[in-house]
Structures are given as structure tokens and as C-alpha cells.
């Protein structure tokens, strides 16, 4: 099967998965958020993909640089962060994301908080941000594996269309798990 330029090489879609955690980056805490994102994507994406994973501390400059590297240098059409979205002084993932995106997509954060609220009263403290940088969609998630799954279920039907609209690859989903909605 060839790709658009006629070659027979199958290009894997690149997805960035970034765990933002001081403790996990130092090896003091097992990263559970990043693996939860990878597991979720393995369940819902039918399109062949590969993960570019990072575990980094809660440092604004490092988070910004990592997001830029994943989208601009490595060509990730989707970057999902986990962790650093709360109100504590070290939670800076939304600030770093806001600094590198060109267009914020506020509906993602709104939908994720809305789905989490019935399960966790403190979901209103979560500050997830999502937006577009060039050909990449960046989505912030909380660090809990349960929240990762709930939040991605709340928004993933819109992800393939968003990636299409920003010039990314065509993402196919397992329709029995998450049916992509493409009105365009």
C-alpha cells in the first residue's frame, strides 16, 4: 500500500506523550499517566502510529521546549501531556502549553472538566488546556490514569477531525471504541 507520494513506505503517525512530574522524572514515582495515554491510544487508533515519549519535571521552559520539539522537529500531529494541571505552585503545564500554541481550543478543557466533575468534586481545580501549534494538536490531561481515560473519552471523537483541519494525517479510530466525528 503506497502513501500520497506513490512510495510503498508506510509512514507511521507520530504521537507525543509527555508526562510532567517532578517525582516521576527523578525516578521516585512510577509514571502511570504516560502509560495510560499509550494504552488508550492503542485501544482507539486503528491508524499505525508510534509514540515519542518524554518524562520531564514541572519546569515551564522545559515543557515549552519539549512541546515545540515534538511538533516542530519530530512532526507529531498529536501531543498529549499528563500531569501538572492542578493549582499547586509547581503545576505549570497549562502555562507552558498556552505559550506555544497558536490557537486555543477551549472546548476540550471544558468537556474534560465536565466529564470528570460527577466523579471527583475537585475536577473544577483542573486547568487542562488544548490548542493547535502548526500541524499539531496539543492536549493537557490530569495525571491520574482514571482521569486520562475519562478525559480522552470525552474529547477523542473530535481529535481526528481537528487533526484533519490543521493539515495532519488521517486518523482512523476503532468505531466500536470511539467513533470519529468528521462533519467537514
XYZ file of C-alpha atoms in Angstrom:
184
model
C 0.000 0.000 0.000
C 1.535 3.312 -1.016
C 1.287 6.725 0.554
C 0.419 10.030 -1.114
C 3.761 10.416 -2.892
C 3.481 6.964 -4.502
C 6.163 5.225 -2.447
C 5.429 1.895 -0.813
C 6.832 3.037 2.522
C 4.199 3.199 5.233
C 4.735 6.230 7.410
C 3.721 5.856 10.988
C 1.794 8.678 12.559
C 3.824 10.245 15.369
C 2.140 10.989 18.662
C 3.898 12.717 21.544
C 3.161 11.529 25.070
C 4.613 13.774 27.764
C 4.461 13.029 31.468
C 5.052 16.171 33.514
C 6.080 15.177 37.025
C 8.986 16.172 39.240
C 8.924 12.854 41.084
C 8.496 10.610 38.041
C 11.282 12.449 36.198
C 13.613 11.732 39.139
C 12.578 8.075 39.291
C 10.932 8.499 42.719
C 7.456 7.745 41.423
C 6.248 5.311 38.783
C 4.838 7.123 35.774
C 1.294 5.858 35.387
C -0.169 8.724 33.322
C 2.021 8.267 30.234
C 1.384 4.509 30.038
C -2.363 5.167 30.466
C -2.279 7.522 27.458
C -0.360 4.946 25.383
C -2.803 2.187 26.355
C -5.780 4.363 25.479
C -4.371 5.255 22.065
C -3.576 1.593 21.377
C -7.260 0.821 22.004
C -8.782 3.587 19.886
C -6.389 4.279 16.995
C -6.522 1.942 14.021
C -4.050 4.059 12.034
C -0.473 2.796 12.535
C 1.303 5.119 14.983
C 4.405 5.413 17.075
C 4.893 7.221 20.348
C 7.537 9.793 21.169
C 7.534 9.658 24.966
C 9.065 12.030 27.471
C 9.061 12.204 31.271
C 10.039 15.677 32.383
C 9.893 17.800 35.556
C 7.410 20.603 36.167
C 9.544 23.330 34.570
C 7.856 25.819 32.231
C 10.844 26.268 29.899
C 11.423 22.514 29.578
C 7.739 21.796 28.934
C 7.631 24.509 26.257
C 10.805 23.219 24.607
C 9.504 19.642 24.663
C 6.193 20.588 23.044
C 7.981 22.593 20.343
C 10.405 19.723 19.684
C 7.624 17.163 19.380
C 5.500 19.205 16.977
C 8.049 21.253 15.022
C 11.065 18.935 14.905
C 9.580 15.437 15.161
C 6.303 16.069 13.321
C 3.871 14.830 15.960
C 0.314 15.565 14.816
C -0.959 14.944 18.332
C 0.779 15.605 21.651
C -0.873 14.566 24.875
C 0.530 15.707 28.187
C -0.365 14.197 31.528
C 0.217 15.916 34.841
C 0.852 19.442 36.038
C -2.682 20.751 35.513
C -3.673 21.450 39.128
C -3.470 24.646 41.165
C -0.264 23.964 43.095
C 2.734 26.260 42.521
C 4.620 23.530 40.588
C 1.668 22.792 38.246
C 2.672 24.761 35.146
C 1.725 22.577 32.175
C -1.171 24.847 31.068
C 1.046 27.945 31.172
C 3.738 26.219 29.109
C 1.160 24.957 26.623
C -0.503 28.365 26.290
C 2.901 29.866 25.490
C 3.449 27.608 22.453
C 0.011 27.155 20.909
C -1.272 29.429 18.173
C -4.983 28.745 18.729
C -6.584 27.644 21.963
C -9.434 25.144 21.740
C -11.265 25.882 24.978
C -13.973 23.279 24.352
C -11.513 20.473 25.079
C -10.825 21.664 28.623
C -14.492 22.417 29.210
C -15.558 18.932 28.098
C -12.864 17.199 30.132
C -13.733 19.054 33.336
C -17.444 18.416 32.765
C -16.963 14.664 32.418
C -14.718 14.470 35.489
C -16.894 16.598 37.772
C -19.536 13.929 38.571
C -16.752 11.559 39.709
C -14.413 13.960 41.511
C -15.616 17.214 43.117
C -12.115 18.691 42.753
C -12.231 18.303 38.944
C -13.043 22.016 38.838
C -9.474 22.654 40.029
C -8.013 21.057 36.905
C -6.753 23.529 34.307
C -6.407 21.466 31.146
C -5.601 23.439 28.019
C -5.726 22.280 24.413
C -4.704 24.020 21.246
C -3.043 23.970 17.884
C 0.591 24.582 17.069
C 1.245 24.341 13.337
C 0.237 20.818 12.317
C -0.030 19.535 15.872
C -2.879 19.315 18.348
C -1.714 19.546 21.977
C -3.987 18.330 24.774
C -3.266 18.566 28.525
C -4.645 15.832 30.790
C -4.518 15.289 34.537
C -2.008 12.726 35.818
C -4.363 10.055 37.129
C -4.851 7.041 34.818
C -8.593 7.074 35.554
C -8.794 10.773 34.632
C -6.730 10.148 31.473
C -9.306 7.639 30.251
C -12.344 9.753 31.234
C -10.952 12.890 29.668
C -9.872 11.250 26.425
C -13.258 9.538 26.115
C -14.860 12.994 26.455
C -12.896 14.566 23.582
C -11.386 11.925 21.314
C -14.275 11.782 18.821
C -13.242 15.330 17.785
C -9.491 14.683 17.614
C -9.310 13.124 14.098
C -11.333 15.967 12.543
C -9.184 18.559 14.293
C -6.020 16.876 13.031
C -7.524 16.838 9.506
C -8.353 20.546 9.708
C -4.787 21.508 10.666
C -3.261 19.506 7.817
C -2.278 16.401 9.736
C -2.599 12.750 8.741
C -5.930 10.967 8.505
C -6.513 9.250 11.846
C -8.834 6.273 11.899
C -10.403 5.026 15.103
C -11.886 1.725 16.190
C -15.550 2.635 15.730
C -16.634 0.253 18.453
C -14.418 2.126 20.920
C -14.569 5.774 19.739
C -16.253 6.858 16.541
C -14.518 9.834 14.987
C -16.898 12.634 14.061
C -15.942 14.334 10.787
C -18.502 16.921 9.701
C -16.015 18.573 7.342
